[in-house]
PDB file of C-alpha atoms in Angstrom:
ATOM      1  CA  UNK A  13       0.000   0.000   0.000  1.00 58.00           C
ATOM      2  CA  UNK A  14       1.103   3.832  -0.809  1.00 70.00           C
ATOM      3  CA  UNK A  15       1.510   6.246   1.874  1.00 77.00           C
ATOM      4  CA  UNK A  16      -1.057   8.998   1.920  1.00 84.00           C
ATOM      5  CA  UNK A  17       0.100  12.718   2.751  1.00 84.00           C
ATOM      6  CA  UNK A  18      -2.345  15.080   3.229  1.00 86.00           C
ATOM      7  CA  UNK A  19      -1.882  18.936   2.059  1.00 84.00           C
ATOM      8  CA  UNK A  20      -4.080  21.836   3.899  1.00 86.00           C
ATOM      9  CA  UNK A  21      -4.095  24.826   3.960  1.00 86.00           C
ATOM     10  CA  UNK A  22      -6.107  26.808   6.731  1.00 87.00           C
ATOM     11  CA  UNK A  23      -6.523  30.281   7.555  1.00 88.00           C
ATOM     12  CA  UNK A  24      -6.540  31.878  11.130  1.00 87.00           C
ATOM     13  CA  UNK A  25      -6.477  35.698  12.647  1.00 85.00           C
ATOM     14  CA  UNK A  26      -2.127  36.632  12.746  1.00 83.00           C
ATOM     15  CA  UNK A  27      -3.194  38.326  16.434  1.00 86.00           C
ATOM     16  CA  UNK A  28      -4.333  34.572  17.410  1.00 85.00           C
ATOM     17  CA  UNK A  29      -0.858  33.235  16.474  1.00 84.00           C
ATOM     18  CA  UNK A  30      -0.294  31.624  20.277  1.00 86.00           C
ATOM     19  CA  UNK A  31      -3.765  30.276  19.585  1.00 88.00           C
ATOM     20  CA  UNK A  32      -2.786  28.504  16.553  1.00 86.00           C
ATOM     21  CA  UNK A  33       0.605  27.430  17.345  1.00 86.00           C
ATOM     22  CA  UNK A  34      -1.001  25.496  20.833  1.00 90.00           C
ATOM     23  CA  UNK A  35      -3.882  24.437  18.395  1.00 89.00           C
ATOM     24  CA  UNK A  36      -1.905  22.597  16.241  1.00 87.00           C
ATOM     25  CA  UNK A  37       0.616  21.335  18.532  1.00 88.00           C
ATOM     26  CA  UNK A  38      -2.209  19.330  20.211  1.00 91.00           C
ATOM     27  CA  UNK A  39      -3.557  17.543  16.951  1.00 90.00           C
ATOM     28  CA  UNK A  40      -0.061  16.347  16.413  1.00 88.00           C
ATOM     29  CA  UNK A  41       0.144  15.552  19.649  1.00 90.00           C
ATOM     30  CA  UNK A  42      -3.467  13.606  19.237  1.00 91.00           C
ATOM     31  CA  UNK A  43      -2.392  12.028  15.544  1.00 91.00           C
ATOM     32  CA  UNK A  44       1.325  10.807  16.748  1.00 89.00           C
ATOM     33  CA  UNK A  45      -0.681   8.499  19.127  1.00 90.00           C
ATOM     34  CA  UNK A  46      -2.625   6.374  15.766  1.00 91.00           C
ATOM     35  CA  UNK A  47      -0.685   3.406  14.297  1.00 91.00           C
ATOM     36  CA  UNK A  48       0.263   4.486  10.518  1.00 89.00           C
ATOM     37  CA  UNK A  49       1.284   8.108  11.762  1.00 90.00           C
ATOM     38  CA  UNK A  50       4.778   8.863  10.024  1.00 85.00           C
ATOM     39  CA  UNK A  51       4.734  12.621  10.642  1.00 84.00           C
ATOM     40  CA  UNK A  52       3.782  16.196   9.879  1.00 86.00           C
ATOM     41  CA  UNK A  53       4.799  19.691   8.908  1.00 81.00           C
ATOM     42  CA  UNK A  54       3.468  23.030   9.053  1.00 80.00           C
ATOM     43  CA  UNK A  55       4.601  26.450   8.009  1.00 78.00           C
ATOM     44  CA  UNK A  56       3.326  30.021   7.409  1.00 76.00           C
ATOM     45  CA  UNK A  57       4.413  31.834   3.993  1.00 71.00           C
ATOM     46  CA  UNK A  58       5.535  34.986   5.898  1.00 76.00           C
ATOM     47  CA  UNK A  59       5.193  36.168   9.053  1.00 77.00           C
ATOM     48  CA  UNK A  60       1.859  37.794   9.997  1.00 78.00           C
ATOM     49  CA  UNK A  61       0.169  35.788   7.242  1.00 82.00           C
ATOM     50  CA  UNK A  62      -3.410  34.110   7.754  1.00 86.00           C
ATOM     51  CA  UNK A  63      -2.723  31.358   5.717  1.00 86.00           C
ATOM     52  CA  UNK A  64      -1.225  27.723   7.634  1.00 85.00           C
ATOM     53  CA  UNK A  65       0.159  25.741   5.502  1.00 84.00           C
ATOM     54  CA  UNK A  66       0.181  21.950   7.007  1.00 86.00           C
ATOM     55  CA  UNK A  67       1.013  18.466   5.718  1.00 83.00           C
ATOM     56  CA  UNK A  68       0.644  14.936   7.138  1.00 85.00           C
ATOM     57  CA  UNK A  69       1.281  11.575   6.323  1.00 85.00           C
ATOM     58  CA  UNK A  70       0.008   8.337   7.178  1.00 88.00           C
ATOM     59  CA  UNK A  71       1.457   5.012   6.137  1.00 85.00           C
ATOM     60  CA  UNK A  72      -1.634   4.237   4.217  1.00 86.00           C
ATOM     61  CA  UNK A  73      -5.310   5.063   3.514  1.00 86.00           C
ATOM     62  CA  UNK A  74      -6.840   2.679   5.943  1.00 91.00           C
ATOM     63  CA  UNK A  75      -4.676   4.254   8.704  1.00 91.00           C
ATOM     64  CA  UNK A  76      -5.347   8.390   7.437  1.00 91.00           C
ATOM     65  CA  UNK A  77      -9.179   6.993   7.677  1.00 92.00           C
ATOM     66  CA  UNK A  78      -8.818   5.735  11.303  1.00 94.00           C
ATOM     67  CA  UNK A  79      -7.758   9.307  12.281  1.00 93.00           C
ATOM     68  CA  UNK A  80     -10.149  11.165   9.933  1.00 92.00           C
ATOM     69  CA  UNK A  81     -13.042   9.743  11.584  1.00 94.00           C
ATOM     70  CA  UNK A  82     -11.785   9.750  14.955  1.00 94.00           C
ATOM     71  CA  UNK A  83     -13.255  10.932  17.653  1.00 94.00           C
ATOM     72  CA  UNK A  84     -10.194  13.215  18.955  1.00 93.00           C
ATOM     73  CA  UNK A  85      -9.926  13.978  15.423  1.00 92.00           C
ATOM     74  CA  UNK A  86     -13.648  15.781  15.586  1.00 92.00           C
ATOM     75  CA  UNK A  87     -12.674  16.633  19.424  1.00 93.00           C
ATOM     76  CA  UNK A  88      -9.609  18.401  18.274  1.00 90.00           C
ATOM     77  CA  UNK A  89     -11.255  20.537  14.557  1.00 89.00           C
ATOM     78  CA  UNK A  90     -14.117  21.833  17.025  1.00 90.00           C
ATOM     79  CA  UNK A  91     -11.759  23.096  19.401  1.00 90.00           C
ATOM     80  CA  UNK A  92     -10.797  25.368  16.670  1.00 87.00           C
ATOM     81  CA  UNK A  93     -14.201  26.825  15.630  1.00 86.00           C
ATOM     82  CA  UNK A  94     -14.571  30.072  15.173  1.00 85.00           C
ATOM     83  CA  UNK A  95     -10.186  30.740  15.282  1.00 87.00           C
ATOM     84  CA  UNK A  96      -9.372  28.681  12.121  1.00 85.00           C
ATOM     85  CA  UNK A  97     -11.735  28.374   8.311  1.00 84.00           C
ATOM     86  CA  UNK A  98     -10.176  25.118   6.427  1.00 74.00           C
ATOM     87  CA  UNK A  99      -9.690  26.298   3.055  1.00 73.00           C
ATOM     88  CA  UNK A 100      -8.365  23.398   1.069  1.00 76.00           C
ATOM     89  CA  UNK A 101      -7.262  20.123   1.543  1.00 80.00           C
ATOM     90  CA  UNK A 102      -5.257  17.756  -1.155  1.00 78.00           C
ATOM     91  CA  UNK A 103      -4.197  14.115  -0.899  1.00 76.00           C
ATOM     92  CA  UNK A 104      -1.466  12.447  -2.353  1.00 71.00           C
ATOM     93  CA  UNK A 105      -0.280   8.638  -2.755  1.00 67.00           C
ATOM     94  CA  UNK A 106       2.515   7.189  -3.644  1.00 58.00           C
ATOM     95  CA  UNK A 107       4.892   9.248  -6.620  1.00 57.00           C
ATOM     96  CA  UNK A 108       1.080  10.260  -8.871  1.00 55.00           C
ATOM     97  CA  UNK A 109       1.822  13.608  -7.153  1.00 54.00           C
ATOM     98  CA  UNK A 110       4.341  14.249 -10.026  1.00 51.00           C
ATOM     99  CA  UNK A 111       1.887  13.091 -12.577  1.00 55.00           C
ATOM    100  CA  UNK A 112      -1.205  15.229 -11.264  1.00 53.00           C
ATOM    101  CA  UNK A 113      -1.952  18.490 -12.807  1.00 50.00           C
ATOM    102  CA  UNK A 114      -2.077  21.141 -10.850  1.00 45.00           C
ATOM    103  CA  UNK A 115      -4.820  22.366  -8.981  1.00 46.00           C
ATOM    104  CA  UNK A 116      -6.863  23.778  -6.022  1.00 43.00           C
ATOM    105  CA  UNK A 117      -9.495  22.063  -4.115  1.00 41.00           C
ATOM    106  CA  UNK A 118     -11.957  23.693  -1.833  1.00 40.00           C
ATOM    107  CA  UNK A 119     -13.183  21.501   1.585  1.00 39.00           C
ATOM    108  CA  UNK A 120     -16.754  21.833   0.041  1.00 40.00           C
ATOM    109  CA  UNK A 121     -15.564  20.667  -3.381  1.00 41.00           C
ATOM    110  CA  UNK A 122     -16.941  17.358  -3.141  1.00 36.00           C
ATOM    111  CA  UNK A 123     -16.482  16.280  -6.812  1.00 42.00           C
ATOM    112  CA  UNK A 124     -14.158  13.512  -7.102  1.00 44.00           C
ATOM    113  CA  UNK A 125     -10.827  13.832  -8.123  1.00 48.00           C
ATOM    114  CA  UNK A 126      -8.665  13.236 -11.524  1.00 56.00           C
ATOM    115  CA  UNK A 127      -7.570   9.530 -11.197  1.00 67.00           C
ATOM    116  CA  UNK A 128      -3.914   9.563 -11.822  1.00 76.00           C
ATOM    117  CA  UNK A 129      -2.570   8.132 -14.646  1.00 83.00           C
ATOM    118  CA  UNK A 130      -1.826   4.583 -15.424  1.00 86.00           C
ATOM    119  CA  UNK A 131       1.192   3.021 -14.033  1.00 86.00           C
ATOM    120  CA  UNK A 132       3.152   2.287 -17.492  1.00 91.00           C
ATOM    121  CA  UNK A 133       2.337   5.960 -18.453  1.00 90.00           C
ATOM    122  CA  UNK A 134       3.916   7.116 -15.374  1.00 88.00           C
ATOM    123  CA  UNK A 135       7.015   4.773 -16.000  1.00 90.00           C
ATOM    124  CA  UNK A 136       6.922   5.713 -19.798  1.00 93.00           C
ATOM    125  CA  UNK A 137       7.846   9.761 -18.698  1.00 92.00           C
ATOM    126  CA  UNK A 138      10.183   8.775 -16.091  1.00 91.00           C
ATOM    127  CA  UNK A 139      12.035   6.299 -18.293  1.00 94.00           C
ATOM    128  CA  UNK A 140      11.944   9.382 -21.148  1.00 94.00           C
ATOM    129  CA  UNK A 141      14.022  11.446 -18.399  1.00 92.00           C
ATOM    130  CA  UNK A 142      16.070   9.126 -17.025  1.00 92.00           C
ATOM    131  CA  UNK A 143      17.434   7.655 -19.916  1.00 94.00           C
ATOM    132  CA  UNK A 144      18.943  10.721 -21.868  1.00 94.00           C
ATOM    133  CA  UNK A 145      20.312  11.753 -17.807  1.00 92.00           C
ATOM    134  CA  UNK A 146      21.620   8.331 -17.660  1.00 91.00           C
ATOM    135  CA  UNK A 147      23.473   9.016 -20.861  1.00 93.00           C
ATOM    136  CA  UNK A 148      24.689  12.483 -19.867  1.00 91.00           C
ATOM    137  CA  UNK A 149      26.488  11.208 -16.569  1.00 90.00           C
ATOM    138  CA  UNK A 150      27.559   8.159 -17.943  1.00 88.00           C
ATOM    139  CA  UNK A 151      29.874  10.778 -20.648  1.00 92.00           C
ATOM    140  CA  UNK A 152      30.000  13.656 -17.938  1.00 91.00           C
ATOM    141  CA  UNK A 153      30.608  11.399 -14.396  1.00 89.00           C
ATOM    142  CA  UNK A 154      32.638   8.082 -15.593  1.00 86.00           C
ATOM    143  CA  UNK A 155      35.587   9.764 -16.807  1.00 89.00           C
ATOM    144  CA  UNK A 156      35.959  11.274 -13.195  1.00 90.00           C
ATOM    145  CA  UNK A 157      34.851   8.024 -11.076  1.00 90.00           C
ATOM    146  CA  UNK A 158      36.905   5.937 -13.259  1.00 90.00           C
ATOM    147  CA  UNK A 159      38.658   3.530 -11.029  1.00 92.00           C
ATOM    148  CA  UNK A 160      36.377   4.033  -8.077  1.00 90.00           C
ATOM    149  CA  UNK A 161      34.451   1.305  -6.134  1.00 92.00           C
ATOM    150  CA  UNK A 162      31.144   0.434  -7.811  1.00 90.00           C
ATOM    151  CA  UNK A 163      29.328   1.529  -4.738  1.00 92.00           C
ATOM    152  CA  UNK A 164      31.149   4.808  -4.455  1.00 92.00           C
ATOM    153  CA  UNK A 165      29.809   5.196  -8.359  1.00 89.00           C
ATOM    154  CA  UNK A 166      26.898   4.652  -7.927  1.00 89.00           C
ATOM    155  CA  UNK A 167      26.154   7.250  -4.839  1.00 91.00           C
ATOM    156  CA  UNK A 168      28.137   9.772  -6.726  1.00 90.00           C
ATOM    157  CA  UNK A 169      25.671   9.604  -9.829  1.00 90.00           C
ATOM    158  CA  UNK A 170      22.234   8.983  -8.158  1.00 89.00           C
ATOM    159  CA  UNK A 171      23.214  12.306  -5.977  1.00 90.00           C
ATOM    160  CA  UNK A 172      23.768  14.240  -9.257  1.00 89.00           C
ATOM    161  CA  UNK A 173      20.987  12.413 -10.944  1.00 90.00           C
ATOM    162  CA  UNK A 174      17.996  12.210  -8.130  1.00 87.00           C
ATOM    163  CA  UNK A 175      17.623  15.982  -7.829  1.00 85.00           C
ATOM    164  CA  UNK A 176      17.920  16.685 -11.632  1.00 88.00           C
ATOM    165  CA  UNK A 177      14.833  14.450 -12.134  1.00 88.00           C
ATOM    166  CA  UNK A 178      13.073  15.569  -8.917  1.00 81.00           C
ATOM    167  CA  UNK A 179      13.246  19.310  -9.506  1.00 78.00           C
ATOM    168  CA  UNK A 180      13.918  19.934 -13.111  1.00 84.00           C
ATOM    169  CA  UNK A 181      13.448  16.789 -15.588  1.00 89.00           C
ATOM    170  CA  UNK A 182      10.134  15.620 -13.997  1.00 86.00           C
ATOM    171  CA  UNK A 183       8.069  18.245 -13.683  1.00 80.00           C
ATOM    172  CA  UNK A 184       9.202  19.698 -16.960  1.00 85.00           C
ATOM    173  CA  UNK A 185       8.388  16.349 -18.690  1.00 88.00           C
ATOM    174  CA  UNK A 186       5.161  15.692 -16.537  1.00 85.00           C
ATOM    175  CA  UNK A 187       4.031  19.485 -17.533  1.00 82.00           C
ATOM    176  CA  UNK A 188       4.799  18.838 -21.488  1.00 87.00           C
ATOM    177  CA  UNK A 189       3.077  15.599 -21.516  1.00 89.00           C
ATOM    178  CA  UNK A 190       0.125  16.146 -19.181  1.00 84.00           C
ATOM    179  CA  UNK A 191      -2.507  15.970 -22.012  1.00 86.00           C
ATOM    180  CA  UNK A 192      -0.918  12.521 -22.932  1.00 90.00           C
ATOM    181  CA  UNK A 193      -0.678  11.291 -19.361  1.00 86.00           C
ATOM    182  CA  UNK A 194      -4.816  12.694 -18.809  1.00 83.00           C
ATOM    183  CA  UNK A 195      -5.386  10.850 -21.858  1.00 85.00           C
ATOM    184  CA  UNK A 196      -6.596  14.185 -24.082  1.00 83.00           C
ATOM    185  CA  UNK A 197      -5.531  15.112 -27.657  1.00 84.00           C
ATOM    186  CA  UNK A 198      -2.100  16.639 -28.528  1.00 83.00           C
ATOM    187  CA  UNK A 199      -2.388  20.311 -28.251  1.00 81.00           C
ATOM    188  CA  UNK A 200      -1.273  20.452 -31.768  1.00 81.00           C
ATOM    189  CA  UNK A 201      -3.816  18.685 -33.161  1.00 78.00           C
ATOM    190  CA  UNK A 202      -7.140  20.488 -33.924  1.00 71.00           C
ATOM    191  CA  UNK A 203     -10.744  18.691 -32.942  1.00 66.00           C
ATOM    192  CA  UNK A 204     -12.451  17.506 -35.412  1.00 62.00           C
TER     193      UNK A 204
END
């Protein structure tokens, strides 16, 4: 099974920022305690902003549902009534987050969302990207790791080569080929 993170964003009065801070150090505090929990993050784009930025993550969806219908769960988003307005929530499995488009979702949104795309599409891009990078450190990286250990090789390239595709192959490739990967018509081609 996929992990699960969860994306929210939530917005709160910047005079009730002791409020908050205790607020949402207590539903940590309340979701570290459920089998599945692997962690959580939170951050605020600038100071004095009303938007909260938080993520979660739960080893899978049976464990996220276990919280999200708990009862300290419900306990712990009442407490919060009339300090914090949940403005949108996203969740994400597995690596499909690179292959989604991008897009907001509002709480009362309850349409469902895009199913990500199949599997072999997803390996078709990243094989598209990894292959001509492959090529490119195998002429750029050998010459200079000639000689070395096969293990010291390999960590040198796949720390060149992991952030390349992360941050710069990926989602260019993933943006280019998102009406392929969705399953639409080439933007090139007019309807008929």
């Amino acid at each position: 099974m996929d992990t699960v993170t969860v994306a929210i964003t939530r917005k709160a009065d910047p005079s009730r920022n002791a409020e908050m801070l205790a607020w949402v150090r207590a539903g940590v505090t309340l979701a570290e305690d459920f089998p599945g929990f692997l962690g959580v993050g939170w951050v605020r784009p600038v100071l004095g902003s009303t938007d909260w930025h938080m993520l979660y993550r739960f080893a899978d969806a049976e464990a996220l549902r276990a919280w999200e219908e708990s009862p300290q769960r419900r306990w712990w988003l009442s407490s919060a009534q009339g300090m914090v307005e949940h403005t949108r929530v996203e969740k994400r499995t597995g690596i499909e987050g690179w292959f989604d488009p991008p897009r907001e979702l509002s709480v009362d949104d309850l349409s469902p969302p895009a199913s990500p795309p199949p599997r072999w599409k997803q390996a078709v891009v990243i094989w598209i990207g990894f292959f001509p990078l492959s090529l490119l450190s195998g002429i750029t990286l050998a010459p200079a790791l000639e000689g070395q250990h096969l293990v010291l090789r390999t960590l040198a390239t796949t720390l060149c080569l992991t952030p390349l595709m992360t941050y710069f192959v990926l989602p260019q490739l993933t943006s280019s080929l998102q009406w392929w990967l969705q399953g639409r018509s080439a933007p090139w081609r007019k309807p008929r």
